[in-house]
Each structure stands twice: as structure tokens, then as C-alpha cells.
Short mmCIF file of C-alpha atoms in Angstrom, two decimals:
data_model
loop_
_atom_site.label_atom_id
_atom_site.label_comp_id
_atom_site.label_asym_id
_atom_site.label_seq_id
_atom_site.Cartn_x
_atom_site.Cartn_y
_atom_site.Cartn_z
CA UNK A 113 -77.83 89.22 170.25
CA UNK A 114 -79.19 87.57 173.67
CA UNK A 115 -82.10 85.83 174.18
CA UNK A 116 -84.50 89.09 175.22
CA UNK A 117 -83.55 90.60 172.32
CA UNK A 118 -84.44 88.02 170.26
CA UNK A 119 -87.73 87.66 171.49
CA UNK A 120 -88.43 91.39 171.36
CA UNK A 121 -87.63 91.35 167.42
CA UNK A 122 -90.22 88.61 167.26
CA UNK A 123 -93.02 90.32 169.01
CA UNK A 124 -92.38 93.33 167.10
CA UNK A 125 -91.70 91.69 163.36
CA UNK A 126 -95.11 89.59 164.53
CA UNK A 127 -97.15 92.72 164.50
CA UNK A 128 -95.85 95.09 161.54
CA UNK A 129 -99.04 96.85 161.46
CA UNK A 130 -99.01 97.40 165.07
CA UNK A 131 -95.08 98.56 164.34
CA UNK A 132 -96.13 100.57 161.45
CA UNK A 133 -98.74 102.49 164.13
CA UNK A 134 -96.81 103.27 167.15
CA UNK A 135 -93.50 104.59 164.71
CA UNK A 136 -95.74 106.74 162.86
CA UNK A 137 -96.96 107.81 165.90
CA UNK A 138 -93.36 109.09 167.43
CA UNK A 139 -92.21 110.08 164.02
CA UNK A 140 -95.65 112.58 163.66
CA UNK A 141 -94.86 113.52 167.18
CA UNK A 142 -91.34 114.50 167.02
CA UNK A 143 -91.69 116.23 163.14
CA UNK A 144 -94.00 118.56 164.93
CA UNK A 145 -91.74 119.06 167.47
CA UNK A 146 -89.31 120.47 164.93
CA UNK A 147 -91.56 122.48 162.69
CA UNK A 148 -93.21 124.31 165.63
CA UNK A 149 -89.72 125.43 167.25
CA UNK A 150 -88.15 126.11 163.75
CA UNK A 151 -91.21 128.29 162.74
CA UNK A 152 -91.34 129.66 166.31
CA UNK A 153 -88.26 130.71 166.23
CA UNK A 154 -87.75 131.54 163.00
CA UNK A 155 -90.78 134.30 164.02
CA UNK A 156 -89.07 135.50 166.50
CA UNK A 157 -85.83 136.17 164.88
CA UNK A 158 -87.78 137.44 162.59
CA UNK A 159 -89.71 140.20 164.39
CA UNK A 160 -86.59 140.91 166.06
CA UNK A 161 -84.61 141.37 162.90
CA UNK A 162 -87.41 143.88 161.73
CA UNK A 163 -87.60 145.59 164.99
CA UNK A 164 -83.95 146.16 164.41
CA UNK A 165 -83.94 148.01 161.38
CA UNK A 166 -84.58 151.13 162.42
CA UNK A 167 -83.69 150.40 166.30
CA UNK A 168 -79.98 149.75 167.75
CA UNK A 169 -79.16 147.38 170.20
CA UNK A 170 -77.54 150.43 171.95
CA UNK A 171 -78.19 154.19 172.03
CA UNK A 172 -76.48 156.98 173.65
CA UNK A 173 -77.94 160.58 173.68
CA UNK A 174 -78.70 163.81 175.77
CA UNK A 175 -81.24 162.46 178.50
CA UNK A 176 -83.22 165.54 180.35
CA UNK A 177 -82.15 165.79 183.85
CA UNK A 178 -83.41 163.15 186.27
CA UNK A 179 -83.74 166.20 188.77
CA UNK A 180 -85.27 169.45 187.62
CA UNK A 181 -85.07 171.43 190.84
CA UNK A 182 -87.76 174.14 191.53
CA UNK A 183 -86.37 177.53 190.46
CA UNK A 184 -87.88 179.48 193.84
CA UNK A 185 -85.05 179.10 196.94
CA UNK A 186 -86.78 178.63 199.87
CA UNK A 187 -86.90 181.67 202.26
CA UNK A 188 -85.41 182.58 205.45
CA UNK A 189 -88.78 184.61 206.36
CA UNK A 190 -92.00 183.03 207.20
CA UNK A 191 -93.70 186.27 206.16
CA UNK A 192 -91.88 186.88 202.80
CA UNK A 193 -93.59 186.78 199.29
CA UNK A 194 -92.45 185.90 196.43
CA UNK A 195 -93.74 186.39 193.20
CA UNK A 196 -92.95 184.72 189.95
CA UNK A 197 -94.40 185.07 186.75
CA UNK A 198 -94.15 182.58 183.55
CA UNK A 199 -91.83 180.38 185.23
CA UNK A 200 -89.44 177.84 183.06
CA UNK A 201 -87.00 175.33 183.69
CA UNK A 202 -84.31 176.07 180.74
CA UNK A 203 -82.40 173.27 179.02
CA UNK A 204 -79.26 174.40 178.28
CA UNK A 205 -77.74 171.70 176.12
CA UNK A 206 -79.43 169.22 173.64
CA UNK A 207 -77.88 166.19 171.65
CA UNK A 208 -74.35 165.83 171.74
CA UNK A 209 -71.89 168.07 170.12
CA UNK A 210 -68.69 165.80 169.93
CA UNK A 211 -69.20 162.69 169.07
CA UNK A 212 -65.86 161.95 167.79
CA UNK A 213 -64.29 160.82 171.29
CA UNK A 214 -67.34 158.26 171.64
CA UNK A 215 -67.11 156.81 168.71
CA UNK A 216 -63.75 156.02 168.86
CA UNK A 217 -63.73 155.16 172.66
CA UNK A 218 -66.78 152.88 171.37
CA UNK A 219 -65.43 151.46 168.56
CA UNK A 220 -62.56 150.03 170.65
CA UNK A 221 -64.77 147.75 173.13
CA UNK A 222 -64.11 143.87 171.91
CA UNK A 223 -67.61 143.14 171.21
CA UNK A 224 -69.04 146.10 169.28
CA UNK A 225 -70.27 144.64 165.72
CA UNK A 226 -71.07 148.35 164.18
CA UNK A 227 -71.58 152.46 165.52
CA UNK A 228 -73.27 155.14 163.99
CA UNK A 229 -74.48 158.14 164.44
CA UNK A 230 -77.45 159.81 163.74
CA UNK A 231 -79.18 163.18 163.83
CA UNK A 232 -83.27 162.93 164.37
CA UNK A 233 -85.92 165.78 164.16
CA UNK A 234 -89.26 165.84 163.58
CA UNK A 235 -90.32 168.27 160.59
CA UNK A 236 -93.31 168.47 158.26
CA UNK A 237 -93.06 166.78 154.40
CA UNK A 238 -95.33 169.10 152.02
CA UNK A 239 -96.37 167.88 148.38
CA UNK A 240 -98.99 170.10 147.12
CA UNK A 241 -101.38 170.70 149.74
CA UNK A 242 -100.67 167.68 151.59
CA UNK A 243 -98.53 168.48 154.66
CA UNK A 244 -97.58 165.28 156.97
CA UNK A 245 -95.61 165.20 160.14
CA UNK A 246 -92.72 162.41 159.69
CA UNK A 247 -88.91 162.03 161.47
CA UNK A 248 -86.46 163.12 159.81
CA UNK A 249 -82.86 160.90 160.13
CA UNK A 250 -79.81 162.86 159.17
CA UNK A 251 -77.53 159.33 158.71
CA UNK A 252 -73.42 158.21 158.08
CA UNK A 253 -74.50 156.29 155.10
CA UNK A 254 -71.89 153.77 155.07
CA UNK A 255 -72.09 152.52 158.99
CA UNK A 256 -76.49 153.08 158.92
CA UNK A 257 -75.73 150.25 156.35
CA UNK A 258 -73.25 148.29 158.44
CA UNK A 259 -76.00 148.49 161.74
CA UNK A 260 -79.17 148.10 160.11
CA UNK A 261 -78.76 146.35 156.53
CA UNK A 262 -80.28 149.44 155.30
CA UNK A 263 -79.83 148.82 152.00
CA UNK A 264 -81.32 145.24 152.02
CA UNK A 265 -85.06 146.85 152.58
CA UNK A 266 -84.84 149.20 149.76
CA UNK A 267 -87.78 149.14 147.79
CA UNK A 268 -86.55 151.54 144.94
CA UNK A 269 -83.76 153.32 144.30
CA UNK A 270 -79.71 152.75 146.23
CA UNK A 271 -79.21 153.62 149.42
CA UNK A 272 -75.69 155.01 148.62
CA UNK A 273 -77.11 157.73 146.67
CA UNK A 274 -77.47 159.50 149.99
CA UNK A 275 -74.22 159.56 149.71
CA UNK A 276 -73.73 161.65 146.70
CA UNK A 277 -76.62 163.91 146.48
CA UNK A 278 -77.00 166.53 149.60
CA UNK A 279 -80.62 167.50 148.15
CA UNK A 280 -81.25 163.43 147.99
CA UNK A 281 -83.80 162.31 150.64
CA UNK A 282 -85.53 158.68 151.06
CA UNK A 283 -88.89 158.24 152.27
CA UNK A 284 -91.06 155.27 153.62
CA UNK A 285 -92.92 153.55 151.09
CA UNK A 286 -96.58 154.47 153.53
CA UNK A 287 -95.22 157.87 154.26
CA UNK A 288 -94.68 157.78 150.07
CA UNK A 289 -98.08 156.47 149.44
CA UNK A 290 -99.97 159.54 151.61
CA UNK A 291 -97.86 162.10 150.53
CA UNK A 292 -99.03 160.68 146.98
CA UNK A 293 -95.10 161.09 145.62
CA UNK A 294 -92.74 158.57 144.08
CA UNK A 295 -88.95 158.40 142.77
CA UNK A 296 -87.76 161.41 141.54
CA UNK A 297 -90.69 163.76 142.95
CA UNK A 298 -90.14 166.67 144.85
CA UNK A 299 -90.71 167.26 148.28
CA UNK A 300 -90.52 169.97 150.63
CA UNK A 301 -89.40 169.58 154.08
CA UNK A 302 -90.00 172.19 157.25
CA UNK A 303 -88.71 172.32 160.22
CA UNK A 304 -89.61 173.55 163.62
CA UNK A 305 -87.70 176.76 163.37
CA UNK A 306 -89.62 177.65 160.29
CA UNK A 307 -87.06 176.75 157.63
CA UNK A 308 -87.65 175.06 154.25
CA UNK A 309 -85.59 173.04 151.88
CA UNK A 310 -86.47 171.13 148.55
CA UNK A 311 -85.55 167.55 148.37
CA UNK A 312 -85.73 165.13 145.65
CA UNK A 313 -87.12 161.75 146.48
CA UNK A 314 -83.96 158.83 145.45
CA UNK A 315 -85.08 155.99 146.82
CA UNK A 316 -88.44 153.95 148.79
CA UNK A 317 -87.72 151.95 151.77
CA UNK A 318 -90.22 149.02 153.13
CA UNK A 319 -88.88 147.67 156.74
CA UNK A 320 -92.01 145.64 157.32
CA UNK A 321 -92.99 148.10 160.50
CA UNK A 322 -95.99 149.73 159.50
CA UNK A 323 -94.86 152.34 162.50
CA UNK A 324 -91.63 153.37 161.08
CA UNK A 325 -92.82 152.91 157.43
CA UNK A 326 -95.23 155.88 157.33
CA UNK A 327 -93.38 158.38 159.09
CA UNK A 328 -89.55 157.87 158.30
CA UNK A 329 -87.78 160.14 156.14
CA UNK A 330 -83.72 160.02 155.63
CA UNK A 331 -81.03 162.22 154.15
CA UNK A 332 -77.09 162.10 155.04
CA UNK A 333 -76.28 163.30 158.37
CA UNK A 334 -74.16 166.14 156.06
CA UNK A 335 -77.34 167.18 154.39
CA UNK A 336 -79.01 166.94 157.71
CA UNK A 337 -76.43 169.49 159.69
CA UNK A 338 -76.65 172.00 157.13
CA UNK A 339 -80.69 171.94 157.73
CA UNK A 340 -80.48 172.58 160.99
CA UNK A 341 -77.72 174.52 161.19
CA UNK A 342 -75.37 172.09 163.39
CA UNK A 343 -71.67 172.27 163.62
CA UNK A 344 -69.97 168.89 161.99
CA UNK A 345 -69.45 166.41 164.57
CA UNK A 346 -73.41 166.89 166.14
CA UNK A 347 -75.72 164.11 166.35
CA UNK A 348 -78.48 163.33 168.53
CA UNK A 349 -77.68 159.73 168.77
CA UNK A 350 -74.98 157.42 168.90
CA UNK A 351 -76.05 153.82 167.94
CA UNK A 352 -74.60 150.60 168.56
CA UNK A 353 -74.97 147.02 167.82
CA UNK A 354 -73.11 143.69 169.71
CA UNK A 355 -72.38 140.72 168.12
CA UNK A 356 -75.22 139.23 170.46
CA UNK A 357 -78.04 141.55 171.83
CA UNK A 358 -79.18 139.69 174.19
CA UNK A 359 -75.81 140.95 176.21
CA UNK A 360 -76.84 144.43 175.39
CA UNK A 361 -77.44 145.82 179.22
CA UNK A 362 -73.74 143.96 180.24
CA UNK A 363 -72.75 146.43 177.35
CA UNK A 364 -74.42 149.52 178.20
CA UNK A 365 -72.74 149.38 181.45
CA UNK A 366 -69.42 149.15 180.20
CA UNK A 367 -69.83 151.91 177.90
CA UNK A 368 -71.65 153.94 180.44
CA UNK A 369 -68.42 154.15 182.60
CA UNK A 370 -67.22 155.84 179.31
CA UNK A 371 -69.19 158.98 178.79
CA UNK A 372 -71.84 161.28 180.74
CA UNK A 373 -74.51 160.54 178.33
CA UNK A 374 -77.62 158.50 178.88
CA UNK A 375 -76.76 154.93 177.81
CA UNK A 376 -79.70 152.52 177.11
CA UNK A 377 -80.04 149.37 176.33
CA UNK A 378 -82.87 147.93 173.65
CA UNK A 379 -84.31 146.24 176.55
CA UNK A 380 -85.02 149.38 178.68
CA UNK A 381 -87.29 150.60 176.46
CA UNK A 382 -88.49 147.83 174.67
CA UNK A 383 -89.51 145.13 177.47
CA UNK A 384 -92.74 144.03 175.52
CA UNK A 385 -90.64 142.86 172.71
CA UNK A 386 -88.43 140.76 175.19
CA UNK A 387 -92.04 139.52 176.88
CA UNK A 388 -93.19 138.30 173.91
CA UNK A 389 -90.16 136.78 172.43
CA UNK A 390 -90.39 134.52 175.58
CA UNK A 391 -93.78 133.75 175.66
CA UNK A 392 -94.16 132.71 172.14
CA UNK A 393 -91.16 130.48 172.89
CA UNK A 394 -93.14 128.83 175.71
CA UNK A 395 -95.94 128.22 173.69
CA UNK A 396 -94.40 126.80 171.00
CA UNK A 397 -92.29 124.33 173.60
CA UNK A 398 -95.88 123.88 175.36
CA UNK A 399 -97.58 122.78 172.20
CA UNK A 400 -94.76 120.64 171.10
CA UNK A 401 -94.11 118.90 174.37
CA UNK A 402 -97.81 118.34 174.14
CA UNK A 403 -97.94 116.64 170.88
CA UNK A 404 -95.31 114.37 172.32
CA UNK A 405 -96.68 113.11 175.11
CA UNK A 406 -100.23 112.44 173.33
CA UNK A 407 -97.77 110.40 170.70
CA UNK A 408 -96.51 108.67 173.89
CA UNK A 409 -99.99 107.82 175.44
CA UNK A 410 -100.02 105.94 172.41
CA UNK A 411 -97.05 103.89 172.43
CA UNK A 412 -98.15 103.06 176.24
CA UNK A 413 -101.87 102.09 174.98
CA UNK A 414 -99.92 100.19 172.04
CA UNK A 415 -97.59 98.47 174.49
CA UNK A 416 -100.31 97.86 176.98
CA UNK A 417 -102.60 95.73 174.38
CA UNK A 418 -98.91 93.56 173.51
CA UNK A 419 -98.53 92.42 177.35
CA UNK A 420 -102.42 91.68 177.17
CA UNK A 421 -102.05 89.70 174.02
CA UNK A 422 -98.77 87.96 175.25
CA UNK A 423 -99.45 87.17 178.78
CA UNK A 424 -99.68 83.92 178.61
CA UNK A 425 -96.36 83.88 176.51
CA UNK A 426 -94.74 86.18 179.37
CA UNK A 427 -95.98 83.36 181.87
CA UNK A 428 -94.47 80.70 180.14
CA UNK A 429 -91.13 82.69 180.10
CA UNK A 430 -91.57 82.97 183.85
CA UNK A 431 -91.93 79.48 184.18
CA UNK A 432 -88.68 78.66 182.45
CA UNK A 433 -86.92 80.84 184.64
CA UNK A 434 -87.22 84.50 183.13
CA UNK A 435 -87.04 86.82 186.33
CA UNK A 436 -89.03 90.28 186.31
CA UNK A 437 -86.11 92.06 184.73
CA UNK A 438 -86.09 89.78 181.47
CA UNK A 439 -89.84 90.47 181.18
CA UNK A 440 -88.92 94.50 181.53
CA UNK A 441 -86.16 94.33 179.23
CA UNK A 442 -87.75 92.42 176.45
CA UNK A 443 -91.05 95.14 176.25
CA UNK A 444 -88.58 98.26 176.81
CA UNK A 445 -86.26 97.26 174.37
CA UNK A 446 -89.22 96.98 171.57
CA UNK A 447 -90.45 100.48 173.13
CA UNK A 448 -86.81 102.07 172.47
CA UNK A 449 -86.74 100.18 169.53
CA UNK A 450 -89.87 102.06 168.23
CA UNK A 451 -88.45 105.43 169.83
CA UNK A 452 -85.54 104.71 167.36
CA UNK A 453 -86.95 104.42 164.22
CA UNK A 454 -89.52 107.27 164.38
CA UNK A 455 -86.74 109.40 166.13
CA UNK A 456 -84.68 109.16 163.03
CA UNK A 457 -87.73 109.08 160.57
CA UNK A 458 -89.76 111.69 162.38
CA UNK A 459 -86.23 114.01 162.26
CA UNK A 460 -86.42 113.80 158.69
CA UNK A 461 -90.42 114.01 158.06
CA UNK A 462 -89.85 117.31 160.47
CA UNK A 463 -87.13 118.46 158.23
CA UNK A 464 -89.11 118.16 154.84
CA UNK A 465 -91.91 119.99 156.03
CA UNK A 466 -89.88 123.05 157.67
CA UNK A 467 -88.38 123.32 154.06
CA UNK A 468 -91.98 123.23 152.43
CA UNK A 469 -92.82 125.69 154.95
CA UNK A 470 -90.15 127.52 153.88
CA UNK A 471 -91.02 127.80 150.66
CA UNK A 472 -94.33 129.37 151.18
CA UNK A 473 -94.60 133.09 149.93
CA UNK A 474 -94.36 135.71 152.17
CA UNK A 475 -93.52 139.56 151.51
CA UNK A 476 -92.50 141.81 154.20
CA UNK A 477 -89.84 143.80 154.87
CA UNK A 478 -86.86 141.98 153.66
CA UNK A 479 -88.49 138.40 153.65
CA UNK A 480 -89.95 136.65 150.85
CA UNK A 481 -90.93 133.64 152.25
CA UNK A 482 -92.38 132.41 155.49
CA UNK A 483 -89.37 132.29 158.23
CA UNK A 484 -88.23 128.83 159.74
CA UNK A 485 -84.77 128.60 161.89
CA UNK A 486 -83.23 125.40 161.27
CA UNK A 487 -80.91 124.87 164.82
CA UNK A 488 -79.29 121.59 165.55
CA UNK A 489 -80.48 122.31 169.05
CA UNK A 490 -84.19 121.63 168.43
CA UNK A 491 -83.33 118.13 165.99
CA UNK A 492 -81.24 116.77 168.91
CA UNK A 493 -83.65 117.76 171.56
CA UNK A 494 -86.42 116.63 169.56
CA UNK A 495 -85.16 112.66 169.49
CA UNK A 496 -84.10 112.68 172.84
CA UNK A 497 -87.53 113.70 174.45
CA UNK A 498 -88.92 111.27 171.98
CA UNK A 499 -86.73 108.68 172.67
CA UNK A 500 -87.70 108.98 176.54
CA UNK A 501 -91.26 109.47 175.80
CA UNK A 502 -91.32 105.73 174.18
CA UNK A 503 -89.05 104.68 176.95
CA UNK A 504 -91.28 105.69 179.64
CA UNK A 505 -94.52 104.50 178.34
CA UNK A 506 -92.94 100.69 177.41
CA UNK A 507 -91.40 100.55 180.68
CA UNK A 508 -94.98 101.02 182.98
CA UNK A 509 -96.50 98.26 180.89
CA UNK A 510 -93.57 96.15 181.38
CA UNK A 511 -93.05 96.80 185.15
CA UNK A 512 -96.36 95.61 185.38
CA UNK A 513 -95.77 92.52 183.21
CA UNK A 514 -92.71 91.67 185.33
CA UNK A 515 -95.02 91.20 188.59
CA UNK A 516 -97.65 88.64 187.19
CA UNK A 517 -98.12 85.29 188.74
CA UNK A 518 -97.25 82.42 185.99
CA UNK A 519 -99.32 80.17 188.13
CA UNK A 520 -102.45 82.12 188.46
CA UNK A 521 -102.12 82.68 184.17
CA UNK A 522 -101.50 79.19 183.40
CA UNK A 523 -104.43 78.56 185.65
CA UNK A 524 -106.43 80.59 184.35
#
């Protein structure tokens, strides 16, 4: 160990109060760095997690044409008339009738995680005299379950049943709650072109969005063609999920090269979602970043009063030949010194309270307690913005220290 170093180990084991202050300081600063960005961004994956229950990173279907051309040809004569009564643009096809050679053409890209298709209608659920308007999801039980994790928000009942029972239908646990109906009750469904079919209620599902809660029904996709009188291989949608969404509208491309249908990504239609992802992101950064730079106008008011209280000491050193460098080095190696220990303590204090945090009841959807995301990322970026932080605010007090005159202090 030189000489500087020796002489910052005495200033700082001379003051272990003063120590004691400016590491608690970093180590509060830097803990909070952690627990905002774990619990920000355990929100976020969060909300996105329950936005993707009932939404796909990914959906193909029958889009209306972009150009619906007027139905009256222009005429040669000025002086013609024409007249047209109850005019109407006719739609020809709706949803897709294959959806075999998508699937499989799909299924085949290298970073697809699940497909599935799906078959969606809006009908009336009556119980009683209650009639509601819901959407009804005809679904391929086993790959719904592979894209959404259907099964994991089940409130009662098995998702698989779907499987086995073609009269089997599960509803939202709101939709359940107005409709005044539990397991095992009997519902009747309508549809727009006046047909009605008795289903028996197998199973509750709770996603955690209020939207999709009180107005989704589901039955199997079989169960669902037979309803509405569809040949086997019809679906409205085709959903798909990547193995990162954020890469979903690289994706749609590629698969849009594929096929005629409309391909969209989740981020078409969903750009508020994206918006606030980000900007809760910022503010949690922006609040931490804050935090630590308050915790580092204290290790510079900290650092400050030590030149003040050892100026005559740093004069002396001058005297005996310390240049302006030795000065800077001795009070910026007790700054990083400082930065050290509460980086390493306040990485630990941070840790501790993200796991109390975690703790913490909270029911919704498929979450029990309150969501914190625990990434390496923010640990290592919290101690090295805290580490410069106590860097930064020894070195201005020690610059400063450097210039005195050791003849105008010993004067004086």
C-alpha cells in the first residue's frame, strides 16, 4: 500500500461516524435503485403477461378490403341518369376456410414458440331472464394452452375438459357473476342467425382483465363449428406467439410473404400498451437516477467538510512535497472507497427488500403476490452508477484541494 493510500485509510478510520453516514448514504441510494427497476419492471412484465392471455403476439385473419370501390361505373353521357336503390357493397368471403396450409407453413418459421387457431363470434348468454352479450371463442384446446397458459388462470374447474365435453363451455368469472351462474349451471347461448344451444358451465376463468373477464365465453373450436355451421378446418383467426415479442412486426413480415391474409402484429393495434411500457420504464430510471444523485450531493457535502477540516493537514503535505495529484488521489480514493462498500452493501439491502416486496399479497389473474423482476442487468448497473456518483463528487472537492496555497494556509 503507498503512502496516499495510507493516509486515506486514516482520514476515513478517523471519522467512522462520518464513514458510517456517507456509506449509508450510497447503500440507501443504490437499494432503491434496484427495488424501483425490479418492481418497475416486474409491472410491466406483468401487465404484459396479462394482456397476453387472451391476445397473441401475432394474428392472421380475413381483413375487409382496403378499397371498397363505388358500385355505380361512371358514364359516358353527361345527360344520363342513373338510379339506384338500397345500394350495398357485398362481402363475399369471411374468416378463413383452410387453415391447414398456414399452420403448417407457420409452424415451420425458426422462431415461432406456439399457433393456434381460433373461431370468434359474438352471441347472447341467457340464464333465466338475464340475457348478456359476450364473445364466444371456439378454441384447439391443447395449443390455446401452449399460447396463452390458459389453464394457469383457471379459477374452477380444468381447462382440458373442453376437450371432452362438446356441450362443455367456460365462462369469465364477471361474465359468471352477472349472469348469476356457477359450475355445473346451465346456460343458453344464441347466435346471430337465431340459433340456440344448451351448454353446461365446466370451468371459471379469472385473467386479471376486467375487459375480457366479463364478456369471454369458450368452448372447443369442434363444439364451436358445429354452432355455426362451419366446415372443419374454419377459423377466424390464426394466432401466434415468438419466443420474444418485442420482434413481433420483423415476424409479421415474414409470415406475410406467406399468405394473402391480413397479418398484424400486437403492436399495430395495441400502441398504448407499448407507450406505456416505456414510459413507466423512464420513470422508474428517472426516479432512481434521482435518488442517486441526491445520495451523491451527499458524499460531495461529506467530502467537502473533510478538505475543510484537513486543510491545514493537506498544506503540510504540500509542503513536504505532495503535488496536486497526491492531494486528488488521497480524497478520491476514500470517495471510491465509500462507493465500494455501500455498492456492495446497498446491492444486498436492495435485494432483501425486493424479496419482502415480493412477498406482499397480491391476487390477480395468475399472481399471488406483488411482481418484482430480479435481472442481473439492474444489480450491475446499479453499482456502477453508484460507484461513479461517489467518484465524481470526491473528485470536485479534491481538485479543489489540489490547488490551495500551503503558504497562504500555514499563514493563515
Amino acid at each position: 500500500m503507498n503512502i496516499n493510500r495510507k493516509i486515506s485509510w486514516v482520514h476515513l478510520s478517523s471519522k467512522v461516524k462520518q464513514l458510517l453516514v456517507a456509506v449509508l448514504s450510497v447503500t440507501f441510494g443504490i437499494s432503491m435503485y434496484i427495488f424501483m427497476n425490479s418492481f418497475m419492471s416486474g409491472v410491466n412484465s406483468a401487465q404484459t403477461q396479462i394482456t397476453f392471455t387472451s391476445m397473441a403476439h401475432i394474428r392472421i385473419y380475413n381483413d375487409l378490403p382496403t378499397d371498397v370501390h363505388n358500385i355505380l361505373k361512371p358514364t359516358k353521357k353527361d345527360d344520363g341518369i342513373v338510379i339506384v336503390n338500397n345500394a350495398r357493397n357485398i362481402r363475399y368471403t369471411e374468416g378463413i376456410k383452410n387453415t391447414e396450409p398456414i399452420l403448417e407453413s407457420v409452424s415451420g418459421l425458426d422462431d415461432i414458440a406456439a399457433v393456434t387457431e381460433q373461431l370468434n363470434e359474438n352471441i347472447f348468454i341467457r340464464n333465466g331472464v338475464t340475457k348478456i352479450n359476450a364473445s364466444l371463442s371456439g378454441v384447439d384446446v391443447e395449443n390455446e394452452d401452449r399460447l396463452f397458459h390458459t389453464s394457469d388462470y383457471m379459477q374452477q374447474g380444468s381447462f382440458s375438459d373442453l376437450e371432452k365435453r362438446s356441450d362443455g363451455i367456460i365462462l369469465g368469472f364477471k361474465l359468471a357473476q352477472n349472469l348469476g351462474v356457477g359450475m355445473d349451471d346451465n346456460i343458453t347461448v344464441l347466435t346471430s342467425d337465431g340459433i340456440t344451444r344448451i351448454f353446461k358451465i365446466i370451468g371459471i376463468i379469472e385473467t386479471g382483465s376486467a375487459s375480457v373477464d366479463k364478456t369471454r365465453a369458450i368452448i372447443s373450436i369442434r363444439a364451436a363449428r358445429q354452432l355455426f355451421s362451419k366446415n372443419s378446418s374454419y377459423a377466424t383467426d390464426i394466432l401466434i406467439n415468438i419466443n420474444d415479442y418485442n420482434k413481433s412486426k420483423e415476424t409479421a413480415k415474414k409470415i406475410a410473404a406467406m399468405t394473402d391474409y391480413k397479418v398484424e402484429a400486437w403492436q399495430d393495434g395495441n400502441a398504448q400498451l407499448d407507450s406505456a411500457n416505456v414510459l413507466r420504464n423512464i420513470l422508474a430510471v428517472a426516479v432512481s437516477c434521482t435518488i442517486l444523485i441526491v445520495a451523491g450531493f451527499g458524499i460531495y457535502n461529506i467530502m467537502n467538510m473533510t478538505v475543510n477540516e484537513k486543510i491545514k493537514e493537506i498544506a503540510i503535505l504540500k509542503a513536504m512535497g505532495f503535488n496536486g495529484g497526491d492531494i486528488v488521489e488521497i480524497f478520491l480514493t476514500q470517495s471510491v472507497i465509500i462507493g465500494l462498500i455501500g455498492g456492495f452493501t446497498g446491492l444486498i439491502f436492495g435485494y432483501i427488500v425486493s424479496r419482502i416486496v415480493d412477498q406482499i399479497p397480491f391476487k390477480i389473474g395468475s399472481f399471488t403476490t406483488l411482481p418484482i423482476d430480479y435481472s442481473p442487468t439492474d444489480y450491475v448497473l446499479a453499482f456502477l452508477f453508484g460507484l461513479l456518483i461517489t467518484a465524481i463528487a470526491g473528485y470536485l472537492p479534491a481538485r479543489n484541494a489540489s490547488k490551495i496555497d500551503p503558504v497562504a494556509i500555514l499563514r493563515g
